[in-house]
Amino acid sequence: MQIKSLSPEETRAFGAKLAKETNRGDVYALTGSLGSGKTEFVRGFVSALSTDAPVCSPSFTIVNTYHTDSFTIHHFDFYRIKNPDELIEIGFHEYIHNDAVCFIEWADMFPEVIPDKARYIRFKEEKGNVRIISIDK
Ligand SMILES: Nc1ncnc2c1ncn2[C@@H]1O[C@H](COP(=O)(O)OP(=O)(O)OP(=O)(O)O)[C@@H](O)[C@H]1O
Ligand SMILES: [Mg+2]
């Protein structure tokens, strides 16, 4: 499925919509350049389920976790990771092989750690505020 977003609000609304068809254990692998809307999308997803957690980019922390009534959400960002060993150190595999929902920004940096069950969401920046968002399956 491919959608065209014309504003950050619209991208957040698409994220919120995905929350309705997400189940425990789902993993979303997000790809696309800087500023293409990955974090905005996750922000919309999380705020559809919880109002008490402002979503920040996990660039510096590698992972941010949100607890909602529906499920726990782990939001990863691989951008600043230099070596996949860092992921082993933080226990990445335990995070993704349980019933939490995971989002992984810059997933294509270490495709070897992305589980087969992951659904890819690709973000493409076009002129102005236009973003093309493609979701697997
Ligand atoms: N249609 C749109 N959808 C999403 N963001 C948009 C859109 N139009 C403009 N923007 C702007 O683009 C930026 C997207 O930032 P965001 O942090 O979501 O990107 P990102 O893909 O997570 O980047 P990074 O790789 O740096 O983490 C924001 O400043 C947002 O306001
Ligand atoms: Mg981001």
mmCIF file of C-alpha atoms and ligand atoms in Angstrom:
data_model
loop_
_atom_site.group_PDB
_atom_site.id
_atom_site.type_symbol
_atom_site.label_atom_id
_atom_site.label_comp_id
_atom_site.label_asym_id
_atom_site.label_seq_id
_atom_site.Cartn_x
_atom_site.Cartn_y
_atom_site.Cartn_z
ATOM 1 C CA MET A 1 0.000 0.000 0.000
ATOM 2 C CA GLN A 2 1.294 3.433 -0.873
ATOM 3 C CA ILE A 3 0.047 6.706 0.546
ATOM 4 C CA LYS A 4 0.859 10.321 -0.141
ATOM 5 C CA SER A 5 1.089 12.621 2.864
ATOM 6 C CA LEU A 6 0.933 16.372 2.424
ATOM 7 C CA SER A 7 1.680 17.419 6.023
ATOM 8 C CA PRO A 8 3.167 16.182 9.320
ATOM 9 C CA GLU A 9 -0.409 15.977 10.673
ATOM 10 C CA GLU A 10 -1.369 13.638 7.849
ATOM 11 C CA THR A 11 1.673 11.436 8.473
ATOM 12 C CA ARG A 12 0.776 11.237 12.174
ATOM 13 C CA ALA A 13 -2.804 10.321 11.206
ATOM 14 C CA PHE A 14 -1.478 7.440 9.054
ATOM 15 C CA GLY A 15 0.568 6.257 12.047
ATOM 16 C CA ALA A 16 -2.528 6.438 14.236
ATOM 17 C CA LYS A 17 -4.476 4.385 11.692
ATOM 18 C CA LEU A 18 -1.848 1.652 11.737
ATOM 19 C CA ALA A 19 -2.296 1.362 15.502
ATOM 20 C CA LYS A 20 -5.769 -0.082 14.843
ATOM 21 C CA GLU A 21 -4.423 -3.007 12.793
ATOM 22 C CA THR A 22 -1.406 -3.784 14.967
ATOM 23 C CA ASN A 23 -1.082 -6.816 17.211
ATOM 24 C CA ARG A 24 1.288 -7.739 20.012
ATOM 25 C CA GLY A 25 4.698 -8.743 18.705
ATOM 26 C CA ASP A 26 4.453 -6.811 15.445
ATOM 27 C CA VAL A 27 7.737 -5.283 14.244
ATOM 28 C CA TYR A 28 7.906 -2.372 11.825
ATOM 29 C CA ALA A 29 11.161 -1.634 9.984
ATOM 30 C CA LEU A 30 11.277 2.018 8.921
ATOM 31 C CA THR A 31 13.515 3.286 6.131
ATOM 32 C CA GLY A 32 13.981 6.659 4.449
ATOM 33 C CA SER A 33 16.288 9.666 4.583
ATOM 34 C CA LEU A 34 16.686 12.276 7.337
ATOM 35 C CA GLY A 35 13.499 14.245 7.810
ATOM 36 C CA SER A 36 11.363 11.913 5.697
ATOM 37 C CA GLY A 37 8.775 11.530 8.488
ATOM 38 C CA LYS A 38 9.625 8.292 10.305
ATOM 39 C CA THR A 39 9.460 9.810 13.793
ATOM 40 C CA GLU A 40 6.284 11.772 12.957
ATOM 41 C CA PHE A 41 4.663 8.489 11.929
ATOM 42 C CA VAL A 42 5.627 6.760 15.197
ATOM 43 C CA ARG A 43 4.441 9.835 17.118
ATOM 44 C CA GLY A 44 0.991 9.429 15.559
ATOM 45 C CA PHE A 45 0.965 5.703 16.345
ATOM 46 C CA VAL A 46 1.897 6.175 20.015
ATOM 47 C CA SER A 47 -0.438 9.101 20.601
ATOM 48 C CA ALA A 48 -3.354 7.058 19.259
ATOM 49 C CA LEU A 49 -2.836 4.694 22.218
ATOM 50 C CA SER A 50 -1.507 6.944 24.958
ATOM 51 C CA THR A 51 -1.729 10.623 25.709
ATOM 52 C CA ASP A 52 0.874 10.834 28.434
ATOM 53 C CA ALA A 53 4.028 10.189 26.448
ATOM 54 C CA PRO A 54 5.460 12.791 24.101
ATOM 55 C CA VAL A 55 7.411 10.899 21.445
ATOM 56 C CA CYS A 56 10.986 12.051 20.957
ATOM 57 C CA SER A 57 13.524 10.784 18.490
ATOM 58 C CA PRO A 58 15.545 7.954 20.077
ATOM 59 C CA SER A 59 18.699 8.920 18.137
ATOM 60 C CA PHE A 60 20.804 9.408 21.259
ATOM 61 C CA THR A 61 19.232 6.755 23.447
ATOM 62 C CA ILE A 62 18.895 4.057 20.720
ATOM 63 C CA VAL A 63 15.542 3.009 22.197
ATOM 64 C CA ASN A 64 12.570 4.735 23.818
ATOM 65 C CA THR A 65 9.830 2.666 25.410
ATOM 66 C CA TYR A 66 6.163 3.581 25.825
ATOM 67 C CA HIS A 67 3.638 1.669 27.896
ATOM 68 C CA THR A 68 0.064 1.832 26.690
ATOM 69 C CA ASP A 69 -3.104 -0.052 27.607
ATOM 70 C CA SER A 70 -2.852 -2.066 24.377
ATOM 71 C CA PHE A 71 0.851 -2.975 24.357
ATOM 72 C CA THR A 72 4.364 -1.885 25.136
ATOM 73 C CA ILE A 73 6.063 -0.043 22.273
ATOM 74 C CA HIS A 74 9.841 0.040 21.710
ATOM 75 C CA HIS A 75 10.999 2.760 19.341
ATOM 76 C CA PHE A 76 14.540 2.198 18.028
ATOM 77 C CA ASP A 77 16.767 4.404 15.921
ATOM 78 C CA PHE A 78 19.845 2.764 14.381
ATOM 79 C CA TYR A 79 21.216 6.003 12.928
ATOM 80 C CA ARG A 80 24.017 6.520 15.440
ATOM 81 C CA ILE A 81 24.936 2.874 15.847
ATOM 82 C CA LYS A 82 28.333 2.084 14.393
ATOM 83 C CA ASN A 83 28.559 -1.608 15.121
ATOM 84 C CA PRO A 84 25.745 -4.167 15.461
ATOM 85 C CA ASP A 85 27.486 -5.407 18.647
ATOM 86 C CA GLU A 86 26.008 -2.330 20.330
ATOM 87 C CA LEU A 87 22.590 -3.872 19.667
ATOM 88 C CA ILE A 88 23.592 -7.096 21.361
ATOM 89 C CA GLU A 89 24.752 -5.046 24.366
ATOM 90 C CA ILE A 90 21.399 -3.345 24.789
ATOM 91 C CA GLY A 91 19.583 -6.671 24.410
ATOM 92 C CA PHE A 92 17.971 -5.889 21.058
ATOM 93 C CA HIS A 93 16.973 -9.499 20.451
ATOM 94 C CA GLU A 94 15.083 -9.743 23.730
ATOM 95 C CA TYR A 95 13.223 -6.560 22.838
ATOM 96 C CA ILE A 96 12.022 -7.836 19.490
ATOM 97 C CA HIS A 97 11.297 -11.444 20.349
ATOM 98 C CA ASN A 98 8.538 -10.800 22.839
ATOM 99 C CA ASP A 99 5.019 -9.445 22.612
ATOM 100 C CA ALA A 100 5.899 -5.740 22.492
ATOM 101 C CA VAL A 101 5.405 -3.727 19.302
ATOM 102 C CA CYS A 102 8.670 -2.430 17.809
ATOM 103 C CA PHE A 103 9.493 0.383 15.409
ATOM 104 C CA ILE A 104 13.029 0.545 14.042
ATOM 105 C CA GLU A 105 14.163 3.721 12.295
ATOM 106 C CA TRP A 106 17.050 3.322 9.837
ATOM 107 C CA ALA A 107 16.365 -0.442 9.770
ATOM 108 C CA ASP A 108 18.322 -0.825 6.514
ATOM 109 C CA MET A 109 21.592 0.025 8.291
ATOM 110 C CA PHE A 110 21.687 -3.461 9.846
ATOM 111 C CA PRO A 111 19.257 -5.565 7.799
ATOM 112 C CA GLU A 112 20.754 -8.743 9.281
ATOM 113 C CA VAL A 113 19.199 -8.037 12.697
ATOM 114 C CA ILE A 114 15.707 -7.335 11.358
ATOM 115 C CA PRO A 115 13.457 -10.355 12.008
ATOM 116 C CA ASP A 116 11.679 -12.048 9.104
ATOM 117 C CA LYS A 117 8.320 -11.133 10.605
ATOM 118 C CA ALA A 118 9.034 -7.389 10.254
ATOM 119 C CA ARG A 119 6.857 -5.274 7.996
ATOM 120 C CA TYR A 120 8.784 -2.589 6.125
ATOM 121 C CA ILE A 121 7.504 0.984 5.953
ATOM 122 C CA ARG A 122 9.422 3.133 3.459
ATOM 123 C CA PHE A 123 9.393 6.923 3.566
ATOM 124 C CA LYS A 124 10.319 9.133 0.635
ATOM 125 C CA GLU A 125 10.603 12.888 0.780
ATOM 126 C CA GLU A 126 9.324 14.745 -2.245
ATOM 127 C CA LYS A 127 9.064 18.449 -2.995
ATOM 128 C CA GLY A 128 7.856 20.674 -0.153
ATOM 129 C CA ASN A 129 5.898 18.800 2.473
ATOM 130 C CA VAL A 130 5.088 15.794 0.346
ATOM 131 C CA ARG A 131 6.054 12.357 1.679
ATOM 132 C CA ILE A 132 5.388 9.029 -0.014
ATOM 133 C CA ILE A 133 4.864 6.259 2.528
ATOM 134 C CA SER A 134 4.867 2.628 1.345
ATOM 135 C CA ILE A 135 3.781 -0.151 3.647
ATOM 136 C CA ASP A 136 4.528 -3.830 2.904
ATOM 137 C CA LYS A 137 1.620 -6.174 2.160
HETATM 138 N N1 LIG B 1 4.145 15.259 5.012
HETATM 139 C C1 LIG B 1 5.007 15.256 6.034
HETATM 140 N N2 LIG B 1 5.117 14.191 6.842
HETATM 141 C C2 LIG B 1 6.000 14.165 7.861
HETATM 142 N N3 LIG B 1 6.838 15.163 8.155
HETATM 143 C C3 LIG B 1 6.785 16.272 7.389
HETATM 144 C C4 LIG B 1 5.866 16.365 6.314
HETATM 145 N N4 LIG B 1 6.037 17.590 5.730
HETATM 146 C C5 LIG B 1 6.994 18.205 6.422
HETATM 147 N N5 LIG B 1 7.454 17.435 7.431
HETATM 148 C C6 LIG B 1 8.532 17.803 8.351
HETATM 149 O O1 LIG B 1 9.606 16.905 8.099
HETATM 150 C C7 LIG B 1 10.228 16.565 9.326
HETATM 151 C C8 LIG B 1 10.115 15.068 9.546
HETATM 152 O O2 LIG B 1 10.857 14.785 10.697
HETATM 153 P P1 LIG B 1 10.989 13.359 11.357
HETATM 154 O O3 LIG B 1 11.745 13.560 12.600
HETATM 155 O O4 LIG B 1 9.671 12.676 11.412
HETATM 156 O O5 LIG B 1 11.906 12.611 10.268
HETATM 157 P P2 LIG B 1 12.690 11.259 10.407
HETATM 158 O O6 LIG B 1 12.412 10.480 9.154
HETATM 159 O O7 LIG B 1 12.380 10.604 11.704
HETATM 160 O O8 LIG B 1 14.215 11.753 10.375
HETATM 161 P P3 LIG B 1 15.515 11.158 11.086
HETATM 162 O O9 LIG B 1 16.096 10.148 10.124
HETATM 163 O O10 LIG B 1 16.396 12.342 11.248
HETATM 164 O O11 LIG B 1 15.128 10.523 12.389
HETATM 165 C C9 LIG B 1 9.533 17.357 10.432
HETATM 166 O O12 LIG B 1 10.248 18.534 10.643
HETATM 167 C C10 LIG B 1 8.174 17.635 9.805
HETATM 168 O O13 LIG B 1 7.591 18.823 10.317
HETATM 169 MG MG MG B 2 13.530 10.033 13.319
#
